[in-house]
Amino acid sequence: MIGVTVLGATGSIGVSTLDVLARHPDRFRAVALTANTDAERLAEQCRRHRPQYAVMVDPEAAQRLGELLADMPERPEILTGVEGLEQVSALPEVGYVMAAIVGAAGLRPTLAAAHAGKRVLLANKESLVVAGALLMQAVADSGAELLPIDSEHNAIFQCLPPNFSDGLDRVGVRRILLTASGGPFRDWPLERLTSVTPEQACAHPTWDMGRKISVDSATMMNKGLEVIEACWLFGTDTDHVQVVVHPQSVIHSLVQYDDGSVLAQLGNPDMRTPIAHAMGWPERIDSGVTPLDLFAVARLDFQEPDFARFPCLRLAFESARAGGTAPAVLNAANEIAVAAFLDRRIDFPGIAAVVEGTLEALPRESVEGQGLEFLLDVDRRARAQAEHLVQARAG
Ligand code: NAD
Ligand code: MG
C-alpha cells in the first residue's frame, strides 16, 4: 500500500489524481491533501478520501476547514502555511508526492519531496523552470524518482529507452518533438488579439485545465515553459527540442531517433492517462480514460509554430538559451502578467510585453553555486518589476 500526498488536491490535476487513486484502493491511500484557500472543496475531499493530514496554506481557510470537519470521525490533522506543505511532502508514510500546485508557489514542497527521496509526480513545471538545477540535484542526491505528469513529457518519457539519462545522443535520440495544440487563438487575425477576454482565453479547444495554464496555452508560454522543462528532465538543450503545432492533441509528443524511427504516444486528451502511467510505472493500471478511437479522430494535422503570433514562445526560447536567472525571471513576470490579464488590468498582448520588459530590466545573472534563497529573491525582484510594468500599462 503506497501512501500518497496530493499537493494542490483541489485543482484540475489534483481532482484527476484523486479519481485515479480511488480506482485502486488496493494500491494507494491518500495520506495528505493540500489546497490554498478552497476549504469547502478540500473538506469534501477529506470526507471522501480520509487522509491523515489536510493542509490549507491560508490560515483563515484552515480555520474554516476545521469548522467544516468538526463532526467528522477520525478527522485529519489540519496544518497550515508553506511549512505544512513541506511537512506533508516528506512524511515517512508517504511514497509518492503529486506536485500539482500552480506556479512557483509549488517549488518549496516539490523540493522537500525530492530531498526526502520520494517518487515525485511532477505536474508543477514552474518549479523546474525556476530551479531546474537545484531540483535535479536534489533528486540525484536523495535517489528520488522524478516522473513527468505534463502530458508531453510523460509521452516523451514513454518513448525513450530506460537508460536515457546516459545522454540522449548516446541512446540514439536525434530530437524531441514537443506537440502543442496552438490554443484557441491559433487562427485568429492578429489585430483581434487585443480584444481577447479571460473567458475566451480559458476556453481551451482540447484540454480542460486551471485558469493560469489555460492562459499560458493561449499565449503559448506554456509550450515555452515546457521546452525548458524538457531540457531539464531529459538532459538536453533547445537545439534538440522542436515544437510541433498539432491542433487535435491526440499525439502527446514524439521522439526522433538516428535510424529514422519516430516514436509517438497517442491517446485521448485526458490527464488521467499520464497520472495513471506515473503512479503505476513500471506497471500499467486503469485510468478511467475512454480508449482512443482512431476512426473518430480520422486525421492528424501538423504546423510550424508562428513565433511572431506567439512572442511568449520566442521569449521562452531566448530565456532557455540564456540560462542563469533568465527562466526564473520569465516565469515570475509571466505569473504576474497572467494574473493581471485575468483581473482585466492588461490586455492579452500585454502579457508578452510585461514579460519582455521584465527580462530587459533584470539582466541575466549566473546561478552557479546559488541556492534556493537566491532564486526566491530573483523571483521576488522579477514580480516587483513586472507589477510595476503592469501598473504603467493599466495607466
Ligand atoms: P489549478 O489552478 O486547477 O489548481 C491549482 C492548485 O494549486 C489548487 O489546488 C490550489 O489550491 C493550489 N494552489 C494555488 N496557489 C497556491 C499557493 N500559493 N500555495 C499552495 N497551493 C496553491 O491548476 P492545474 O491546472 O491543476 O495545474 C497545476 C499544475 O499542473 C500547474 O503547474 C500546471 O502547469 C500543471 N499542469 C496542469 C495540466 C492540466 O491539465 N491542468 C496539465 C499539465 C500540467
Ligand atoms: Mg503540457
Tab-separated table of C-alpha atoms and ligand atoms in Angstrom:
chain	number	residue	atom	x	y	z
A	1	MET	CA	0.000	0.000	0.000
A	2	ILE	CA	1.568	3.275	-1.127
A	3	GLY	CA	0.850	6.477	0.793
A	4	VAL	CA	0.259	9.495	-1.451
A	5	THR	CA	0.414	13.241	-0.783
A	6	VAL	CA	-1.508	15.356	-3.269
A	7	LEU	CA	-0.214	18.935	-3.346
A	8	GLY	CA	-2.879	21.095	-4.992
A	9	ALA	CA	-5.629	18.491	-4.441
A	10	THR	CA	-8.471	20.910	-5.258
A	11	GLY	CA	-7.100	21.861	-8.695
A	12	SER	CA	-7.641	20.290	-12.085
A	13	ILE	CA	-4.685	17.877	-11.770
A	14	GLY	CA	-5.422	17.225	-8.088
A	15	VAL	CA	-9.010	16.164	-8.849
A	16	SER	CA	-7.851	13.866	-11.684
A	17	THR	CA	-5.225	12.368	-9.359
A	18	LEU	CA	-7.814	11.562	-6.699
A	19	ASP	CA	-10.007	9.988	-9.387
A	20	VAL	CA	-7.168	7.626	-10.421
A	21	LEU	CA	-6.218	6.950	-6.795
A	22	ALA	CA	-9.799	5.979	-5.886
A	23	ARG	CA	-9.828	3.384	-8.704
A	24	HIS	CA	-7.023	1.484	-6.915
A	25	PRO	CA	-7.874	1.263	-3.203
A	26	ASP	CA	-5.712	-1.886	-3.001
A	27	ARG	CA	-2.605	0.051	-4.143
A	28	PHE	CA	-2.842	3.649	-2.945
A	29	ARG	CA	-4.143	5.586	0.018
A	30	ALA	CA	-4.284	9.355	0.405
A	31	VAL	CA	-2.095	10.403	3.338
A	32	ALA	CA	-2.246	14.187	2.854
A	33	LEU	CA	-4.301	16.577	0.713
A	34	THR	CA	-3.427	20.265	0.325
A	35	ALA	CA	-5.033	23.439	-1.036
A	36	ASN	CA	-4.507	27.178	-0.921
A	37	THR	CA	-7.883	28.705	0.046
A	38	ASP	CA	-10.758	26.440	-1.066
A	39	ALA	CA	-11.796	24.975	2.306
A	40	GLU	CA	-15.177	23.742	1.041
A	41	ARG	CA	-13.708	21.577	-1.698
A	42	LEU	CA	-10.879	20.277	0.499
A	43	ALA	CA	-13.433	19.377	3.203
A	44	GLU	CA	-15.422	17.320	0.676
A	45	GLN	CA	-12.242	15.589	-0.493
A	46	CYS	CA	-11.256	14.812	3.112
A	47	ARG	CA	-14.628	13.163	3.790
A	48	ARG	CA	-14.288	11.070	0.665
A	49	HIS	CA	-10.566	10.093	0.811
A	50	ARG	CA	-9.973	10.175	4.610
A	51	PRO	CA	-6.354	11.441	4.658
A	52	GLN	CA	-4.383	11.725	7.908
A	53	TYR	CA	-3.386	15.329	7.123
A	54	ALA	CA	-5.028	18.278	5.386
A	55	VAL	CA	-3.042	21.421	4.648
A	56	MET	CA	-4.732	24.763	3.980
A	57	VAL	CA	-1.993	27.258	3.179
A	58	ASP	CA	-4.169	30.210	4.137
A	59	PRO	CA	-4.624	30.324	7.964
A	60	GLU	CA	-8.199	31.664	7.849
A	61	ALA	CA	-9.200	28.945	5.395
A	62	ALA	CA	-7.505	26.401	7.691
A	63	GLN	CA	-9.790	27.541	10.488
A	64	ARG	CA	-12.840	27.234	8.225
A	65	LEU	CA	-11.737	23.725	7.238
A	66	GLY	CA	-11.584	22.814	10.939
A	67	GLU	CA	-15.175	24.010	11.381
A	68	LEU	CA	-16.371	22.169	8.269
A	69	LEU	CA	-14.823	18.909	9.501
A	70	ALA	CA	-15.767	19.313	13.189
A	71	ASP	CA	-18.259	16.416	13.152
A	72	MET	CA	-16.075	14.050	11.070
A	73	PRO	CA	-14.958	10.887	12.900
A	74	GLU	CA	-11.161	10.332	12.654
A	75	ARG	CA	-10.778	13.740	11.053
A	76	PRO	CA	-7.403	14.700	9.567
A	77	GLU	CA	-4.846	16.769	11.398
A	78	ILE	CA	-5.001	20.252	9.887
A	79	LEU	CA	-1.741	22.051	9.099
A	80	THR	CA	-1.159	25.464	7.533
A	81	GLY	CA	1.411	27.569	5.691
A	82	VAL	CA	4.233	26.576	3.386
A	83	GLU	CA	5.742	24.698	6.354
A	84	GLY	CA	2.675	22.460	6.370
A	85	LEU	CA	3.177	21.747	2.653
A	86	GLU	CA	6.843	20.884	3.218
A	87	GLN	CA	5.989	18.663	6.165
A	88	VAL	CA	3.458	16.501	4.287
A	89	SER	CA	5.841	16.210	1.319
A	90	ALA	CA	8.451	14.470	3.465
A	91	LEU	CA	6.380	12.195	5.766
A	92	PRO	CA	7.861	8.698	6.227
A	93	GLU	CA	4.497	7.041	5.453
A	94	VAL	CA	4.372	8.796	2.054
A	95	GLY	CA	5.866	7.107	-1.011
A	96	TYR	CA	4.522	9.315	-3.806
A	97	VAL	CA	4.047	13.086	-3.903
A	98	MET	CA	1.880	14.572	-6.645
A	99	ALA	CA	3.286	18.087	-7.210
A	100	ALA	CA	0.214	19.835	-8.640
A	101	ILE	CA	0.352	23.321	-7.133
A	102	VAL	CA	0.274	26.005	-9.815
A	103	GLY	CA	3.233	28.377	-10.194
A	104	ALA	CA	6.464	28.994	-8.296
A	105	ALA	CA	4.441	28.507	-5.077
A	106	GLY	CA	4.952	24.786	-5.707
A	107	LEU	CA	8.729	24.987	-5.554
A	108	ARG	CA	9.387	24.573	-1.808
A	109	PRO	CA	7.188	21.494	-1.232
A	110	THR	CA	8.350	19.888	-4.504
A	111	LEU	CA	11.959	20.330	-3.403
A	112	ALA	CA	11.089	18.930	0.032
A	113	ALA	CA	9.662	15.790	-1.619
A	114	ALA	CA	12.781	15.438	-3.783
A	115	HIS	CA	15.114	15.855	-0.801
A	116	ALA	CA	13.115	13.215	1.085
A	117	GLY	CA	13.668	10.698	-1.750
A	118	LYS	CA	10.004	10.344	-2.747
A	119	ARG	CA	8.589	9.400	-6.137
A	120	VAL	CA	7.795	12.931	-7.328
A	121	LEU	CA	4.934	13.065	-9.833
A	122	LEU	CA	5.719	16.415	-11.408
A	123	ALA	CA	2.861	18.469	-12.841
A	124	ASN	CA	4.239	21.751	-11.445
A	125	LYS	CA	6.526	22.597	-14.403
A	126	GLU	CA	7.204	26.055	-12.973
A	127	SER	CA	9.417	24.552	-10.250
A	128	LEU	CA	11.782	23.134	-12.918
A	129	VAL	CA	11.735	26.425	-14.831
A	130	VAL	CA	12.636	28.425	-11.716
A	131	ALA	CA	15.072	25.998	-10.073
A	132	GLY	CA	15.880	23.208	-12.522
A	133	ALA	CA	19.464	22.705	-11.381
A	134	LEU	CA	18.501	22.584	-7.689
A	135	LEU	CA	15.602	20.197	-8.222
A	136	MET	CA	17.561	17.817	-10.467
A	137	GLN	CA	20.444	17.848	-7.956
A	138	ALA	CA	18.090	17.102	-5.048
A	139	VAL	CA	16.663	14.141	-6.994
A	140	ALA	CA	20.141	12.805	-7.810
A	141	ASP	CA	21.402	13.223	-4.222
A	142	SER	CA	18.459	11.550	-2.498
A	143	GLY	CA	17.678	8.843	-5.059
A	144	ALA	CA	14.171	10.251	-5.560
A	145	GLU	CA	12.273	9.320	-8.730
A	146	LEU	CA	11.076	12.173	-10.920
A	147	LEU	CA	8.205	11.157	-13.199
A	148	PRO	CA	6.666	13.723	-15.555
A	149	ILE	CA	2.910	14.311	-15.437
A	150	ASP	CA	2.837	17.032	-18.084
A	151	SER	CA	1.282	15.072	-20.947
A	152	GLU	CA	4.040	15.891	-23.470
A	153	HIS	CA	6.867	14.981	-21.098
A	154	ASN	CA	5.093	11.873	-19.946
A	155	ALA	CA	4.718	10.888	-23.618
A	156	ILE	CA	8.431	11.525	-24.260
A	157	PHE	CA	9.335	9.501	-21.157
A	158	GLN	CA	7.253	6.624	-22.569
A	159	CYS	CA	9.024	6.876	-25.974
A	160	LEU	CA	12.581	6.971	-24.551
A	161	PRO	CA	14.665	3.910	-23.640
A	162	PRO	CA	15.072	3.236	-19.875
A	163	ASN	CA	18.730	4.370	-19.899
A	164	PHE	CA	18.011	7.811	-21.444
A	165	SER	CA	19.773	9.565	-18.570
A	166	ASP	CA	23.099	8.309	-20.045
A	167	GLY	CA	22.588	11.137	-22.566
A	168	LEU	CA	20.162	11.404	-25.484
A	169	ASP	CA	22.969	11.262	-28.089
A	170	ARG	CA	24.286	8.036	-26.522
A	171	VAL	CA	20.906	6.315	-26.816
A	172	GLY	CA	20.463	7.343	-30.460
A	173	VAL	CA	17.951	10.147	-29.988
A	174	ARG	CA	18.214	12.944	-32.550
A	175	ARG	CA	15.475	15.250	-31.262
A	176	ILE	CA	12.416	15.559	-29.135
A	177	LEU	CA	9.269	16.715	-30.950
A	178	LEU	CA	7.082	18.554	-28.448
A	179	THR	CA	3.485	18.881	-29.634
A	180	ALA	CA	1.333	21.945	-28.942
A	181	SER	CA	-2.361	22.489	-29.628
A	182	GLY	CA	-1.712	26.140	-30.515
A	183	GLY	CA	-4.508	27.214	-28.155
A	184	PRO	CA	-7.781	28.957	-29.015
A	185	PHE	CA	-6.222	31.870	-30.998
A	186	ARG	CA	-4.087	29.894	-33.430
A	187	ASP	CA	-6.079	31.147	-36.434
A	188	TRP	CA	-7.380	34.488	-35.170
A	189	PRO	CA	-6.499	37.651	-37.110
A	190	LEU	CA	-3.626	39.280	-35.172
A	191	GLU	CA	-5.444	42.611	-34.742
A	192	ARG	CA	-8.285	40.886	-32.863
A	193	LEU	CA	-5.957	39.650	-30.092
A	194	THR	CA	-6.234	42.973	-28.203
A	195	SER	CA	-9.945	42.195	-27.638
A	196	VAL	CA	-9.436	38.696	-26.151
A	197	THR	CA	-11.292	38.220	-22.831
A	198	PRO	CA	-10.207	35.962	-19.941
A	199	GLU	CA	-13.217	33.721	-20.694
A	200	GLN	CA	-12.102	33.242	-24.307
A	201	ALA	CA	-8.506	32.585	-23.256
A	202	CYS	CA	-9.607	29.968	-20.705
A	203	ALA	CA	-11.805	28.062	-23.187
A	204	HIS	CA	-9.137	25.671	-24.407
A	205	PRO	CA	-10.088	23.705	-27.553
A	206	THR	CA	-8.860	20.276	-26.377
A	207	TRP	CA	-7.877	20.296	-22.651
A	208	ASP	CA	-9.873	21.280	-19.536
A	209	MET	CA	-7.349	22.888	-17.158
A	210	GLY	CA	-6.793	25.523	-14.435
A	211	ARG	CA	-7.014	29.196	-15.449
A	212	LYS	CA	-3.305	30.033	-15.323
A	213	ILE	CA	-2.175	27.174	-17.568
A	214	SER	CA	-5.127	27.838	-19.905
A	215	VAL	CA	-3.917	31.409	-20.475
A	216	ASP	CA	-0.357	30.073	-20.855
A	217	SER	CA	-1.638	27.746	-23.577
A	218	ALA	CA	-3.333	30.632	-25.361
A	219	THR	CA	-0.089	32.698	-25.377
A	220	MET	CA	1.984	29.529	-25.971
A	221	MET	CA	4.066	30.482	-22.929
A	222	ASN	CA	3.012	27.048	-21.716
A	223	LYS	CA	4.947	25.444	-24.591
A	224	GLY	CA	7.905	27.685	-23.830
A	225	LEU	CA	7.900	26.602	-20.176
A	226	GLU	CA	7.628	23.015	-21.411
A	227	VAL	CA	10.703	23.398	-23.643
A	228	ILE	CA	12.676	24.424	-20.540
A	229	GLU	CA	11.075	21.585	-18.559
A	230	ALA	CA	12.074	19.072	-21.271
A	231	CYS	CA	15.691	20.274	-21.267
A	232	TRP	CA	15.969	19.581	-17.529
A	233	LEU	CA	14.044	16.309	-17.466
A	234	PHE	CA	15.840	14.752	-20.414
A	235	GLY	CA	19.283	16.368	-20.053
A	236	THR	CA	19.243	18.183	-23.393
A	237	ASP	CA	19.206	21.697	-24.893
A	238	THR	CA	16.853	23.800	-27.026
A	239	ASP	CA	18.612	22.752	-30.270
A	240	HIS	CA	17.290	19.241	-29.657
A	241	VAL	CA	13.684	20.224	-28.904
A	242	GLN	CA	11.339	21.122	-31.757
A	243	VAL	CA	7.834	22.484	-31.139
A	244	VAL	CA	5.215	20.997	-33.480
A	245	VAL	CA	1.728	22.506	-33.581
A	246	HIS	CA	-0.790	19.657	-33.651
A	247	PRO	CA	-4.322	21.002	-33.100
A	248	GLN	CA	-6.045	17.676	-32.289
A	249	SER	CA	-3.850	16.963	-29.189
A	250	VAL	CA	-4.010	13.229	-29.923
A	251	ILE	CA	-0.250	12.738	-30.290
A	252	HIS	CA	1.125	13.932	-26.955
A	253	SER	CA	4.735	14.167	-28.222
A	254	LEU	CA	7.325	12.200	-30.218
A	255	VAL	CA	10.978	11.132	-30.138
A	256	GLN	CA	13.033	11.044	-33.326
A	257	TYR	CA	15.905	8.520	-33.462
A	258	ASP	CA	19.116	8.420	-35.537
A	259	ASP	CA	17.866	5.474	-37.612
A	260	GLY	CA	14.869	7.454	-38.890
A	261	SER	CA	12.354	5.983	-36.442
A	262	VAL	CA	9.914	8.348	-34.788
A	263	LEU	CA	8.100	7.016	-31.717
A	264	ALA	CA	4.930	8.721	-30.522
A	265	GLN	CA	2.491	8.318	-27.650
A	266	LEU	CA	-1.192	8.826	-28.510
A	267	GLY	CA	-4.390	8.947	-26.515
A	268	ASN	CA	-7.474	10.973	-25.775
A	269	PRO	CA	-6.579	14.310	-24.159
A	270	ASP	CA	-7.299	13.373	-20.518
A	271	MET	CA	-4.681	13.948	-17.810
A	272	ARG	CA	-5.684	10.750	-16.023
A	273	THR	CA	-3.551	8.835	-18.580
A	274	PRO	CA	-0.188	10.413	-17.653
A	275	ILE	CA	-1.221	10.400	-13.966
A	276	ALA	CA	-2.038	6.665	-14.029
A	277	HIS	CA	1.111	5.984	-16.036
A	278	ALA	CA	3.343	7.718	-13.486
A	279	MET	CA	1.525	6.239	-10.484
A	280	GLY	CA	1.604	2.713	-11.872
A	281	TRP	CA	5.033	2.807	-13.519
A	282	PRO	CA	6.594	0.449	-14.467
A	283	GLU	CA	3.225	-1.317	-14.459
A	284	ARG	CA	0.143	-0.203	-16.404
A	285	ILE	CA	-3.000	0.492	-14.414
A	286	ASP	CA	-6.558	1.564	-15.263
A	287	SER	CA	-7.104	5.320	-15.554
A	288	GLY	CA	-10.784	5.501	-16.469
A	289	VAL	CA	-9.905	7.195	-19.786
A	290	THR	CA	-12.028	6.298	-22.832
A	291	PRO	CA	-9.962	4.299	-25.356
A	292	LEU	CA	-8.795	6.263	-28.401
A	293	ASP	CA	-10.992	5.788	-31.483
A	294	LEU	CA	-8.752	6.494	-34.490
A	295	PHE	CA	-11.712	6.385	-36.885
A	296	ALA	CA	-13.400	9.154	-34.914
A	297	VAL	CA	-10.140	11.174	-34.958
A	298	ALA	CA	-9.813	10.482	-38.735
A	299	ARG	CA	-6.945	12.911	-39.346
A	300	LEU	CA	-3.915	14.439	-37.651
A	301	ASP	CA	-2.518	17.852	-38.663
A	302	PHE	CA	0.886	19.443	-38.059
A	303	GLN	CA	2.169	23.015	-38.468
A	304	GLU	CA	5.278	25.002	-37.622
A	305	PRO	CA	4.849	27.377	-34.665
A	306	ASP	CA	4.415	31.064	-35.503
A	307	PHE	CA	6.892	32.994	-33.326
A	308	ALA	CA	5.507	36.378	-34.454
A	309	ARG	CA	1.980	35.495	-33.332
A	310	PHE	CA	3.274	33.969	-30.105
A	311	PRO	CA	6.041	36.252	-28.726
A	312	CYS	CA	5.900	34.393	-25.379
A	313	LEU	CA	7.212	31.278	-27.123
A	314	ARG	CA	10.134	33.277	-28.544
A	315	LEU	CA	10.870	34.818	-25.119
A	316	ALA	CA	10.913	31.382	-23.504
A	317	PHE	CA	13.346	30.003	-26.117
A	318	GLU	CA	15.581	33.054	-25.621
A	319	SER	CA	15.469	32.620	-21.830
A	320	ALA	CA	16.246	28.929	-22.123
A	321	ARG	CA	19.294	29.696	-24.269
A	322	ALA	CA	20.434	32.495	-21.939
A	323	GLY	CA	20.090	30.236	-18.886
A	324	GLY	CA	21.100	31.520	-15.436
A	325	THR	CA	18.317	33.540	-13.842
A	326	ALA	CA	16.525	34.239	-17.151
A	327	PRO	CA	13.992	31.363	-16.913
A	328	ALA	CA	13.138	32.294	-13.295
A	329	VAL	CA	12.561	35.932	-14.331
A	330	LEU	CA	10.487	34.812	-17.324
A	331	ASN	CA	8.305	32.648	-15.083
A	332	ALA	CA	7.768	35.245	-12.353
A	333	ALA	CA	6.915	38.004	-14.852
A	334	ASN	CA	4.524	35.656	-16.621
A	335	GLU	CA	2.718	34.757	-13.372
A	336	ILE	CA	2.172	38.459	-12.597
A	337	ALA	CA	1.144	39.284	-16.172
A	338	VAL	CA	-1.323	36.384	-16.434
A	339	ALA	CA	-2.923	37.316	-13.083
A	340	ALA	CA	-3.224	40.936	-14.298
A	341	PHE	CA	-4.834	39.766	-17.555
A	342	LEU	CA	-7.294	37.551	-15.639
A	343	ASP	CA	-8.141	40.621	-13.456
A	344	ARG	CA	-8.713	42.620	-16.679
A	345	ARG	CA	-5.920	45.054	-15.773
A	346	ILE	CA	-3.935	44.460	-19.005
A	347	ASP	CA	-4.934	43.162	-22.420
A	348	PHE	CA	-3.857	39.840	-23.920
A	349	PRO	CA	-0.854	41.171	-25.922
A	350	GLY	CA	0.178	42.972	-22.704
A	351	ILE	CA	1.220	39.627	-21.202
A	352	ALA	CA	4.155	39.215	-23.599
A	353	ALA	CA	5.013	42.916	-23.300
A	354	VAL	CA	5.247	42.719	-19.496
A	355	VAL	CA	7.379	39.567	-19.680
A	356	GLU	CA	9.712	41.077	-22.278
A	357	GLY	CA	10.029	44.347	-20.318
A	358	THR	CA	10.858	42.469	-17.122
A	359	LEU	CA	13.530	40.381	-18.865
A	360	GLU	CA	15.075	43.588	-20.229
A	361	ALA	CA	15.015	45.299	-16.827
A	362	LEU	CA	16.609	42.409	-14.928
A	363	PRO	CA	19.745	41.302	-16.768
A	364	ARG	CA	20.625	37.636	-16.580
A	365	GLU	CA	22.747	36.573	-13.605
A	366	SER	CA	24.597	33.308	-13.085
A	367	VAL	CA	23.018	30.721	-10.763
A	368	GLU	CA	26.289	28.795	-10.397
A	369	GLY	CA	26.669	27.735	-6.757
A	370	GLN	CA	23.488	29.591	-5.729
A	371	GLY	CA	20.808	28.105	-3.512
A	372	LEU	CA	17.070	28.373	-3.072
A	373	GLU	CA	17.107	31.718	-1.227
A	374	PHE	CA	18.889	33.408	-4.150
A	375	LEU	CA	16.303	32.078	-6.622
A	376	LEU	CA	13.406	33.114	-4.404
A	377	ASP	CA	14.942	36.603	-4.248
A	378	VAL	CA	15.206	36.713	-8.063
A	379	ASP	CA	11.561	35.607	-8.199
A	380	ARG	CA	10.547	38.435	-5.805
A	381	ARG	CA	12.501	41.086	-7.741
A	382	ALA	CA	11.035	39.952	-11.068
A	383	ARG	CA	7.500	40.037	-9.627
A	384	ALA	CA	8.014	43.592	-8.343
A	385	GLN	CA	9.358	44.726	-11.720
A	386	ALA	CA	6.517	43.031	-13.617
A	387	GLU	CA	3.922	44.572	-11.273
A	388	HIS	CA	5.463	47.979	-11.966
A	389	LEU	CA	5.102	47.382	-15.728
A	390	VAL	CA	1.510	46.190	-15.274
A	391	GLN	CA	0.676	49.422	-13.407
A	392	ALA	CA	2.287	51.525	-16.136
A	393	ARG	CA	0.201	49.748	-18.795
A	394	ALA	CA	-3.009	49.767	-16.755
A	395	GLY	CA	-2.424	53.543	-16.509
B	1	NAD	P1	-5.438	24.687	-10.781
B	1	NAD	O1	-5.456	26.163	-10.746
B	1	NAD	O2	-6.639	23.953	-11.246
B	1	NAD	O3	-5.080	24.140	-9.305
B	1	NAD	C1	-4.015	24.660	-8.579
B	1	NAD	C2	-3.907	24.008	-7.205
B	1	NAD	O4	-2.810	24.643	-6.524
B	1	NAD	C3	-5.126	24.199	-6.333
B	1	NAD	O5	-5.314	23.048	-5.532
B	1	NAD	C4	-4.758	25.375	-5.419
B	1	NAD	O6	-5.394	25.323	-4.146
B	1	NAD	C5	-3.264	25.198	-5.278
B	1	NAD	N1	-2.571	26.473	-5.088
B	1	NAD	C6	-2.705	27.601	-5.820
B	1	NAD	N2	-1.905	28.580	-5.343
B	1	NAD	C7	-1.248	28.059	-4.283
B	1	NAD	C8	-0.308	28.573	-3.370
B	1	NAD	N3	0.138	29.844	-3.430
B	1	NAD	N4	0.161	27.752	-2.399
B	1	NAD	C9	-0.283	26.480	-2.312
B	1	NAD	N5	-1.188	25.933	-3.146
B	1	NAD	C10	-1.667	26.715	-4.118
B	1	NAD	O7	-4.155	24.270	-11.639
B	1	NAD	P2	-3.921	22.968	-12.529
B	1	NAD	O8	-4.461	23.190	-13.892
B	1	NAD	O9	-4.327	21.751	-11.768
B	1	NAD	O10	-2.329	22.983	-12.684
B	1	NAD	C11	-1.465	22.601	-11.618
B	1	NAD	C12	-0.047	22.442	-12.167
B	1	NAD	O11	-0.048	21.375	-13.103
B	1	NAD	C13	0.475	23.674	-12.928
B	1	NAD	O12	1.834	23.804	-12.695
B	1	NAD	C14	0.214	23.321	-14.376
B	1	NAD	O13	1.135	23.952	-15.247
B	1	NAD	C15	0.442	21.820	-14.360
B	1	NAD	N6	-0.262	21.104	-15.443
B	1	NAD	C16	-1.618	21.109	-15.488
B	1	NAD	C17	-2.283	20.434	-16.501
B	1	NAD	C18	-3.779	20.392	-16.565
B	1	NAD	O14	-4.329	19.683	-17.429
B	1	NAD	N7	-4.494	21.078	-15.711
B	1	NAD	C19	-1.532	19.763	-17.483
B	1	NAD	C20	-0.140	19.772	-17.405
B	1	NAD	C21	0.485	20.438	-16.367
B	2	MG	MG	1.604	20.036	-21.271
